Coordinates of C-alpha atoms and ligand atoms in Angstrom, one line a residue:
M555 CA 218.6 87.1 276.2
P556 CA 216.0 84.2 276.2
P557 CA 216.0 82.1 273.1
A558 CA 213.0 82.5 270.7
H559 CA 212.7 78.8 270.2
P560 CA 212.5 76.4 273.2
F561 CA 215.5 74.4 271.8
D562 CA 217.5 77.4 270.5
D563 CA 220.7 75.9 271.8
D564 CA 220.1 72.8 269.7
K565 CA 219.0 74.4 266.4
L566 CA 220.6 76.0 263.5
K567 CA 220.0 79.7 263.9
E568 CA 219.3 82.1 261.1
E569 CA 221.4 85.1 261.8
C570 CA 219.6 88.1 260.5
G571 CA 216.4 89.8 259.3
I572 CA 216.3 92.9 257.2
F573 CA 213.6 95.4 256.5
G574 CA 213.3 98.8 254.7
V575 CA 210.5 101.3 253.9
I576 CA 210.3 104.4 251.7
G577 CA 207.6 106.9 250.9
V578 CA 205.6 106.9 254.1
T579 CA 205.4 109.3 257.1
D580 CA 207.6 108.1 260.0
A581 CA 209.0 105.1 258.1
A582 CA 211.0 104.0 261.2
N583 CA 207.8 103.1 262.9
F584 CA 206.9 100.7 260.1
V585 CA 210.5 99.3 260.1
A586 CA 210.2 98.6 263.9
L587 CA 207.0 96.7 263.3
G588 CA 208.6 94.8 260.4
L589 CA 211.6 93.9 262.5
H590 CA 209.3 92.7 265.2
A591 CA 207.7 90.3 262.7
L592 CA 211.2 89.1 261.8
Q593 CA 212.4 88.6 265.4
H594 CA 212.6 84.9 264.9
R595 CA 215.6 85.6 262.5
G596 CA 217.7 87.2 265.2
Q597 CA 217.0 88.1 268.9
E598 CA 220.3 89.4 270.0
A599 CA 220.1 93.0 268.8
G600 CA 218.4 95.3 266.4
G601 CA 219.1 98.7 264.7
I602 CA 217.2 101.3 262.6
V603 CA 218.6 104.1 260.5
S604 CA 216.2 106.8 259.1
H605 CA 216.6 109.9 257.0
H606 CA 214.6 113.1 257.1
P607 CA 215.3 115.9 254.6
D608 CA 215.7 118.5 257.5
H609 CA 217.2 116.2 260.1
G610 CA 219.6 114.1 258.0
F611 CA 220.5 110.5 259.0
N612 CA 219.7 109.2 262.5
N613 CA 220.2 105.8 263.9
A614 CA 219.5 103.7 267.0
R615 CA 221.1 100.4 267.8
R616 CA 220.1 98.3 270.8
F617 CA 220.6 94.9 272.3
G618 CA 217.5 92.9 273.0
Y619 CA 214.1 92.4 271.5
V620 CA 212.6 95.0 269.1
R621 CA 209.5 95.2 271.3
D622 CA 211.6 96.2 274.3
N623 CA 213.4 99.0 272.5
F624 CA 211.7 100.3 269.4
T625 CA 208.3 100.8 271.1
S626 CA 209.5 103.8 273.1
Q627 CA 208.0 107.0 271.7
K628 CA 211.0 108.9 272.9
L629 CA 213.4 106.7 270.9
M630 CA 211.2 106.6 267.8
E631 CA 210.9 110.4 267.8
T632 CA 214.7 110.4 267.2
L633 CA 214.2 108.5 264.0
P634 CA 212.1 110.8 261.8
G635 CA 211.6 110.8 258.1
P636 CA 210.0 109.0 255.1
L637 CA 212.9 106.5 254.6
A638 CA 214.3 104.0 257.0
I639 CA 216.0 100.6 257.1
G640 CA 216.5 98.1 259.9
H641 CA 218.2 94.9 260.9
V642 CA 217.8 92.2 263.6
R643 CA 220.7 90.0 264.3
Y644 CA 221.5 86.8 266.2
S645 CA 225.3 87.2 265.8
T646 CA 227.3 87.4 262.6
A647 CA 230.8 86.3 261.9
G648 CA 233.6 87.6 264.1
S649 CA 232.0 88.2 267.5
K650 CA 229.8 85.3 268.5
G651 CA 228.7 85.6 272.1
Q652 CA 230.5 88.9 272.7
T653 CA 228.9 91.3 270.4
Q654 CA 229.6 95.0 270.9
I655 CA 227.0 97.6 270.0
R656 CA 229.3 98.7 267.1
D657 CA 228.7 95.3 265.5
V658 CA 225.0 95.9 265.3
Q659 CA 223.7 96.9 261.9
P660 CA 222.7 98.9 259.9
F661 CA 226.2 100.3 259.2
F662 CA 226.6 103.9 258.0
G663 CA 229.1 105.4 255.6
E664 CA 229.6 109.0 254.6
F665 CA 230.7 109.4 251.0
S666 CA 231.5 112.5 248.9
M667 CA 228.1 112.3 247.3
G668 CA 226.2 111.8 250.6
G669 CA 225.7 109.1 253.2
A670 CA 224.4 105.6 252.9
A671 CA 223.4 103.0 255.4
I672 CA 223.4 99.2 254.8
A673 CA 222.0 96.1 256.5
H674 CA 223.0 92.7 255.4
N675 CA 221.6 89.2 255.9
G676 CA 223.9 86.3 255.0
N677 CA 227.6 85.8 255.2
I678 CA 230.6 86.9 253.1
T679 CA 232.8 83.9 252.5
N680 CA 235.8 85.9 251.5
A681 CA 235.4 88.6 254.2
D682 CA 238.8 87.8 255.9
A683 CA 240.7 88.2 252.6
L684 CA 238.8 91.4 251.8
R685 CA 239.3 92.8 255.3
R686 CA 243.1 92.1 255.1
E687 CA 243.3 93.8 251.7
L688 CA 241.2 96.8 252.8
I689 CA 243.2 97.3 256.0
E690 CA 246.5 97.1 254.0
R691 CA 245.1 99.9 251.8
G692 CA 244.2 102.1 254.7
S693 CA 240.6 101.3 255.7
I694 CA 239.9 101.6 259.3
F695 CA 237.3 99.1 260.5
Q696 CA 234.9 100.1 263.3
S697 CA 233.4 96.6 263.9
S698 CA 234.2 92.9 263.7
S699 CA 231.3 92.3 261.3
D700 CA 232.1 91.1 257.8
S701 CA 229.3 93.3 256.5
E702 CA 231.4 96.4 257.1
C703 CA 233.6 95.3 254.2
I704 CA 230.8 96.4 251.8
I705 CA 230.9 100.0 253.1
H706 CA 234.7 100.1 252.7
L707 CA 234.6 98.7 249.3
M708 CA 232.0 101.3 248.4
A709 CA 234.3 104.0 249.7
R710 CA 237.1 102.9 247.4
S711 CA 234.9 102.6 244.3
L712 CA 235.3 105.4 241.7
Q713 CA 231.7 105.3 240.6
R714 CA 229.8 108.5 240.8
N715 CA 226.7 107.5 242.6
I716 CA 225.9 105.2 245.6
P717 CA 224.0 102.5 243.8
E718 CA 226.8 102.1 241.3
R719 CA 229.4 102.0 244.1
M720 CA 227.3 99.3 245.8
E721 CA 227.3 97.3 242.6
D722 CA 231.1 97.6 242.4
A723 CA 231.4 96.6 246.0
L724 CA 229.1 93.6 245.8
R725 CA 230.9 92.2 242.7
R726 CA 234.0 91.7 244.9
V727 CA 232.0 89.9 247.6
E728 CA 231.5 86.1 247.6
G729 CA 229.0 84.2 249.6
A730 CA 225.3 84.7 250.4
F731 CA 223.9 88.1 250.9
S732 CA 220.6 89.9 250.8
V733 CA 221.1 93.6 251.4
V734 CA 218.8 96.5 252.2
A735 CA 220.4 99.9 251.9
M736 CA 219.4 103.5 251.8
T737 CA 220.8 106.9 250.6
R738 CA 219.1 110.2 251.3
T739 CA 216.5 109.5 248.7
K740 CA 216.7 105.9 247.7
L741 CA 215.9 102.5 249.2
I742 CA 218.0 99.8 247.6
G743 CA 217.6 96.0 247.8
V744 CA 220.1 93.4 246.4
R745 CA 220.2 89.6 246.4
D746 CA 223.4 87.6 245.7
P747 CA 223.6 85.9 242.3
L748 CA 222.5 82.5 243.7
G749 CA 219.7 84.1 245.8
V750 CA 220.7 82.0 248.8
R751 CA 219.0 84.3 251.3
P752 CA 215.5 85.7 250.8
L753 CA 214.3 89.3 250.0
V754 CA 210.8 90.4 249.0
L755 CA 209.2 93.6 247.8
G756 CA 206.0 95.0 249.1
K757 CA 203.7 98.0 248.3
L758 CA 202.7 100.2 251.2
G759 CA 200.2 102.8 250.1
D760 CA 202.2 105.3 248.0
G761 CA 205.4 103.8 249.4
W762 CA 207.4 100.6 249.2
A763 CA 208.9 98.0 251.5
L764 CA 211.7 95.5 251.3
S765 CA 211.7 92.5 253.8
S766 CA 213.4 89.2 254.5
E767 CA 210.0 87.6 254.6
T768 CA 206.4 88.3 253.6
C769 CA 205.1 87.9 257.2
A770 CA 206.7 91.2 258.0
L771 CA 204.8 92.9 255.1
D772 CA 201.5 91.6 256.5
I773 CA 202.1 93.2 259.9
I774 CA 202.4 96.7 258.4
G775 CA 199.5 96.1 255.9
A776 CA 201.8 96.1 252.9
E777 CA 200.8 94.2 249.8
Y778 CA 203.3 91.5 248.7
V779 CA 204.5 92.3 245.2
R780 CA 207.2 89.8 244.4
E781 CA 210.6 88.3 245.4
I782 CA 213.7 90.2 244.4
D783 CA 215.3 87.9 241.9
P784 CA 218.6 86.3 242.5
G785 CA 221.3 88.7 241.3
E786 CA 218.9 91.6 241.1
M787 CA 219.3 95.1 242.5
V788 CA 216.3 97.3 242.9
V789 CA 216.6 101.0 243.4
I790 CA 213.4 102.5 244.7
T791 CA 212.5 106.2 244.9
A792 CA 209.3 107.8 246.1
E793 CA 209.0 109.6 242.7
H794 CA 209.9 106.9 240.2
G795 CA 209.1 103.7 242.0
V796 CA 211.2 100.6 241.4
E797 CA 214.1 100.4 239.0
S798 CA 215.6 96.9 238.4
I799 CA 219.3 96.4 237.6
R800 CA 221.2 93.1 237.0
P801 CA 224.7 93.8 238.2
F802 CA 226.0 90.2 238.2
R803 CA 226.6 87.5 235.7
P804 CA 223.4 85.4 235.6
Q805 CA 223.6 82.1 237.4
K806 CA 221.2 79.3 238.3
S807 CA 219.6 80.1 241.7
R808 CA 220.4 78.1 244.8
F809 CA 217.9 79.3 247.5
C810 CA 218.5 78.0 251.0
I811 CA 216.3 74.9 251.3
F812 CA 216.4 75.2 255.1
E813 CA 214.3 78.3 254.9
H814 CA 211.4 76.0 253.9
V815 CA 212.1 73.6 256.7
Y816 CA 212.7 75.8 259.6
F817 CA 214.0 79.4 259.4
S818 CA 211.1 81.2 257.7
R819 CA 207.9 81.7 259.6
P820 CA 205.1 79.4 258.5
D821 CA 202.8 82.3 257.6
S822 CA 205.4 83.5 255.0
I823 CA 205.3 82.9 251.3
I824 CA 208.4 81.6 249.5
G825 CA 208.4 81.3 245.7
D826 CA 204.6 81.5 245.6
R827 CA 204.3 78.6 248.1
S828 CA 203.0 78.9 251.6
V829 CA 205.8 77.9 254.0
Y830 CA 203.1 76.2 256.2
E831 CA 201.8 74.1 253.2
T832 CA 205.4 73.1 252.2
R833 CA 206.1 71.9 255.8
R834 CA 202.9 70.0 255.9
Q835 CA 203.9 68.4 252.6
I836 CA 207.3 67.5 254.1
G837 CA 205.3 65.6 256.7
V838 CA 203.4 63.8 254.0
E839 CA 206.6 62.8 252.2
L840 CA 208.1 61.7 255.5
A841 CA 205.1 59.4 256.3
R842 CA 205.4 57.9 252.8
E843 CA 209.2 57.3 253.2
T844 CA 209.3 56.2 256.8
P845 CA 206.0 54.5 257.8
I846 CA 205.6 53.0 261.3
E847 CA 202.9 51.4 263.4
A848 CA 202.0 53.8 266.1
D849 CA 199.1 55.3 268.1
L850 CA 199.8 59.0 268.1
V851 CA 201.7 61.6 266.1
C852 CA 203.0 64.5 268.1
P853 CA 204.9 67.6 266.9
V854 CA 207.9 68.9 268.8
P855 CA 206.5 72.5 269.1
D856 CA 206.4 74.8 267.4
S857 CA 208.4 74.2 264.2
G858 CA 207.6 70.5 264.0
T859 CA 203.8 71.2 264.0
P860 CA 203.0 71.5 260.2
A861 CA 205.1 68.4 259.4
A862 CA 203.4 66.4 262.1
I863 CA 200.0 67.4 260.8
G864 CA 201.1 66.2 257.3
Y865 CA 202.6 63.0 258.7
A866 CA 199.4 62.2 260.7
H867 CA 197.2 62.9 257.7
E868 CA 199.2 60.7 255.3
S869 CA 199.7 57.8 257.8
G870 CA 196.2 57.8 259.2
I871 CA 197.6 57.8 262.8
P872 CA 195.8 60.3 265.1
Y873 CA 197.5 63.6 265.7
G874 CA 197.7 65.0 269.2
M875 CA 199.5 67.8 271.2
G876 CA 201.6 65.5 273.3
I877 CA 204.0 68.2 274.2
I878 CA 202.8 71.6 275.3
R879 CA 205.0 74.6 275.1
N880 CA 204.9 77.2 277.8
Q881 CA 204.1 80.4 275.9
Y882 CA 205.1 82.6 278.7
M883 CA 208.7 81.4 279.1
G884 CA 210.3 84.8 279.2
R885 CA 213.2 86.3 281.0
T886 CA 212.0 85.7 284.5
F887 CA 213.5 82.3 284.8
I888 CA 216.6 82.7 282.8
E889 CA 219.4 81.2 284.8
P890 CA 218.5 82.6 288.2
T891 CA 219.8 79.4 289.9
E892 CA 221.8 76.4 289.0
Q893 CA 218.9 74.2 290.0
I894 CA 216.5 75.9 287.6
R895 CA 219.1 76.0 284.9
N896 CA 219.4 72.3 285.0
M897 CA 215.6 71.9 284.4
G898 CA 216.4 73.0 280.9
V899 CA 213.8 71.8 278.4
R900 CA 211.2 71.1 281.2
L901 CA 210.9 74.9 281.8
K902 CA 209.9 75.4 278.3
L903 CA 208.0 72.3 277.4
N904 CA 205.8 69.9 279.3
V905 CA 204.4 66.5 278.3
N906 CA 200.6 66.0 278.1
R907 CA 200.7 62.8 280.2
A908 CA 197.0 61.9 279.8
L909 CA 197.5 61.7 276.1
I910 CA 200.9 60.0 276.0
K911 CA 200.5 57.2 278.6
G912 CA 200.7 53.7 277.1
K913 CA 200.9 55.0 273.5
R914 CA 203.4 54.3 270.8
V915 CA 204.3 57.9 270.0
V916 CA 205.8 59.3 266.7
L917 CA 207.6 62.5 267.5
V918 CA 208.0 64.8 264.5
D919 CA 210.8 67.5 264.7
D920 CA 212.3 69.7 262.0
S921 CA 215.9 68.8 262.5
V922 CA 218.5 67.1 264.7
V923 CA 221.6 69.2 265.2
R924 CA 223.6 68.2 268.3
G925 CA 220.9 65.8 269.5
T926 CA 221.0 67.1 273.1
T927 CA 217.4 68.2 273.1
S928 CA 216.1 65.2 271.3
R929 CA 217.4 63.0 274.1
K930 CA 215.8 65.1 276.8
I931 CA 212.4 65.1 275.0
K932 CA 212.6 61.3 274.6
E933 CA 213.2 61.0 278.4
M934 CA 210.2 63.2 279.1
I935 CA 208.0 61.2 276.8
L936 CA 209.1 57.9 278.4
D937 CA 208.7 59.3 281.9
A938 CA 205.1 60.1 281.0
G939 CA 204.5 56.5 280.3
A940 CA 204.8 56.2 276.5
A941 CA 205.1 52.6 275.3
E942 CA 207.4 53.4 272.4
V943 CA 209.1 56.6 271.0
H944 CA 209.8 57.0 267.3
F945 CA 211.5 60.1 266.0
R946 CA 210.7 61.3 262.5
I947 CA 212.8 64.3 261.2
A948 CA 211.5 66.7 258.6
S949 CA 215.0 67.4 257.2
P950 CA 217.8 65.1 256.1
P951 CA 220.7 64.6 258.6
T952 CA 222.5 67.9 259.2
A953 CA 226.1 66.7 258.7
W954 CA 227.8 69.9 257.4
P955 CA 228.1 73.5 258.7
C956 CA 226.5 76.4 257.0
F957 CA 228.7 79.3 255.9
Y958 CA 226.0 81.4 254.4
G959 CA 224.6 83.3 257.4
V960 CA 223.3 80.5 259.6
D961 CA 224.9 79.7 262.9
T962 CA 225.9 76.0 263.0
P963 CA 228.2 74.2 265.4
Q964 CA 231.6 73.0 264.2
R965 CA 231.3 69.9 262.1
E966 CA 232.4 67.6 264.9
K967 CA 229.5 68.8 267.1
L968 CA 226.9 67.8 264.5
L969 CA 225.5 64.4 265.5
A970 CA 225.1 63.3 261.8
A971 CA 228.7 64.2 261.0
T972 CA 230.1 61.6 263.3
M973 CA 227.3 58.9 263.5
S974 CA 225.3 56.7 261.1
E975 CA 221.5 56.8 261.4
D976 CA 221.6 53.6 263.4
E977 CA 224.2 55.0 265.8
M978 CA 222.2 58.2 266.2
R979 CA 219.1 56.1 267.0
E980 CA 221.1 54.2 269.7
H981 CA 222.7 57.4 271.0
L982 CA 219.2 59.0 271.4
G983 CA 217.8 55.8 272.9
V984 CA 214.6 55.8 270.8
D985 CA 212.8 52.8 269.2
S986 CA 213.3 54.2 265.7
L987 CA 214.8 57.3 264.1
K988 CA 214.2 58.2 260.4
F989 CA 215.0 61.4 258.4
I990 CA 213.3 62.6 255.2
S991 CA 215.5 61.9 252.2
L992 CA 217.0 64.8 250.2
D993 CA 214.8 63.8 247.2
G994 CA 211.8 63.7 249.5
L995 CA 212.5 67.2 250.7
Y996 CA 212.9 68.4 247.2
R997 CA 209.6 66.9 246.2
A998 CA 207.9 68.5 249.2
V999 CA 209.2 72.0 248.1
G1000 CA 207.7 71.5 244.7
E1001 CA 210.4 69.7 242.6
A1002 CA 208.4 66.7 241.4
S1003 CA 211.4 64.7 240.2
G1004 CA 213.4 65.4 243.3
R1005 CA 216.9 66.7 243.5
D1006 CA 218.9 67.1 240.3
P1007 CA 222.3 65.8 241.4
K1008 CA 224.2 67.4 238.5
S1009 CA 222.8 70.8 239.1
P1010 CA 220.9 71.0 242.4
Q1011 CA 218.0 73.5 242.4
Y1012 CA 218.6 74.6 246.0
C1013 CA 221.5 75.2 248.4
D1014 CA 221.4 72.0 250.6
A1015 CA 225.1 72.1 251.7
C1016 CA 224.3 71.4 255.3
F1017 CA 222.9 68.1 254.2
S1018 CA 224.9 67.2 251.1
G1019 CA 228.3 68.8 251.8
E1020 CA 228.1 70.3 248.3
Y1021 CA 228.7 74.0 248.8
P1022 CA 227.5 76.3 245.9
V1023 CA 230.0 79.0 246.8
E1024 CA 233.5 77.9 248.0
P1025 CA 233.9 78.9 251.6
S1026 CA 237.4 80.4 251.0
D1027 CA 238.0 81.9 254.4
M1028 CA 237.1 78.6 256.1
L1029 CA 239.3 76.6 253.7
E1030 CA 242.1 78.9 254.7
K1031 CA 241.4 78.1 258.4
G1032 CA 241.6 74.3 257.6
F1033 CA 238.0 73.3 256.9
Q1034 CA 237.9 70.1 254.9
M1035 CA 235.4 70.0 252.0
K1036 CA 233.7 66.7 251.2
A1037 CA 235.9 64.6 248.8
A1038 CA 234.6 64.3 245.3
E1039 CA 232.7 61.0 244.7
Ligands
LIG1670 S1 224.0 75.3 254.0 FE1 222.0 74.8 254.7 S2 221.3 76.4 256.1 FE2 223.1 77.2 254.9 S3 222.2 78.2 253.2 FE3 222.6 76.1 252.5 S4 220.7 75.0 252.9 FE4 220.6 76.9 254.0

């Protein structure tokens, strides 16, 4: 499977996108379109479950892109009905790199009061402990996905209806989760009490939609209504519309700040702010904090582009497309020969030599994870005749793994976990390397006074090492938290 991003092997990867629709004819077709718009959140596999009053529940789960599977009329005809949910995944806990089709969501459970399907974005941090307990009590797991715990917890609940069983189940679950689920007649959406992962509500004619991001509402012509609040459950029926329930003890929200930096699409809206505009503002803050004399500001495409525009605007240094992305980098050239494989980044990106030659270049990228790609890009820019290369990074150093539904390398593989900023600069071989500060990032996302160190407004654990939910399974496996200061 080709990566969606040219440096996918050197980026944090969001692991899932979820989407659901109720109250329209052939809801699965809308879900397929929504999942297509959320493909950047997971490219490995996708699945859709639908319900039709005469045909019951039906599902299709496939490896590969949504456009390669869920555009087939033959397949879509097997998913009839006015209610459907879907999921795209990169790879969730338990089976990285060796996913089986049974790990692909949505998951389905048959209960005495009828069936329910569930799709989950995030990560359950106590999944190992829950799984052990459930297996001891007789549950038989079908997959290696931690999300299946929710179905088994629902099966054991004594509540009389499915939304209440789901409330029961989710109260036992720790971590970050946005959930889209369905019964025969209801579309259900839930966000964890801290609201780490996103979920939004849209109106689609007489029907409704739930989505990880607003960009997927746009593609189906749905109107963005609002975000599902942290800790809120919405139960939506075609007849009665949206009912809001608060199953959890209220807590201060801790939305993932990296959604603003990288994961979400720039045409999405988060918290009434355009993601594009926030990223441009990150570039403005970055230019204020880390000025440099240079001739050209270039984005590392595509995710560095809005920040580079902001950096250029604030610094007054001309902006230019010094690196051009090959838009048609598809499957054709994926690993046919060792020689082509070794070309790596050059297959995906090329330097605009005429623009770069002789210039002092500021390269703006969204993050440095392992640093492997940054090194290659620096070499390409120098080969093209640049006089100097300065890296400016639109996020603070990524020094800690994420345990909330984002694939991160082990801590030792994160460049910032083992090196100081100066050591990283030397390692990358660039003239200067600077990251936006955590306060600067908070200002860019709209927190005028920066980060509140006593009670941070966002989850920023991959930068700060301060985890809002204790990653209990990982602690059991030996993960060392940051020592208290
Ligand atoms: S650890 Fe980082 S990537 Fe993970 S949820 Fe928190 S801010 Fe987002």
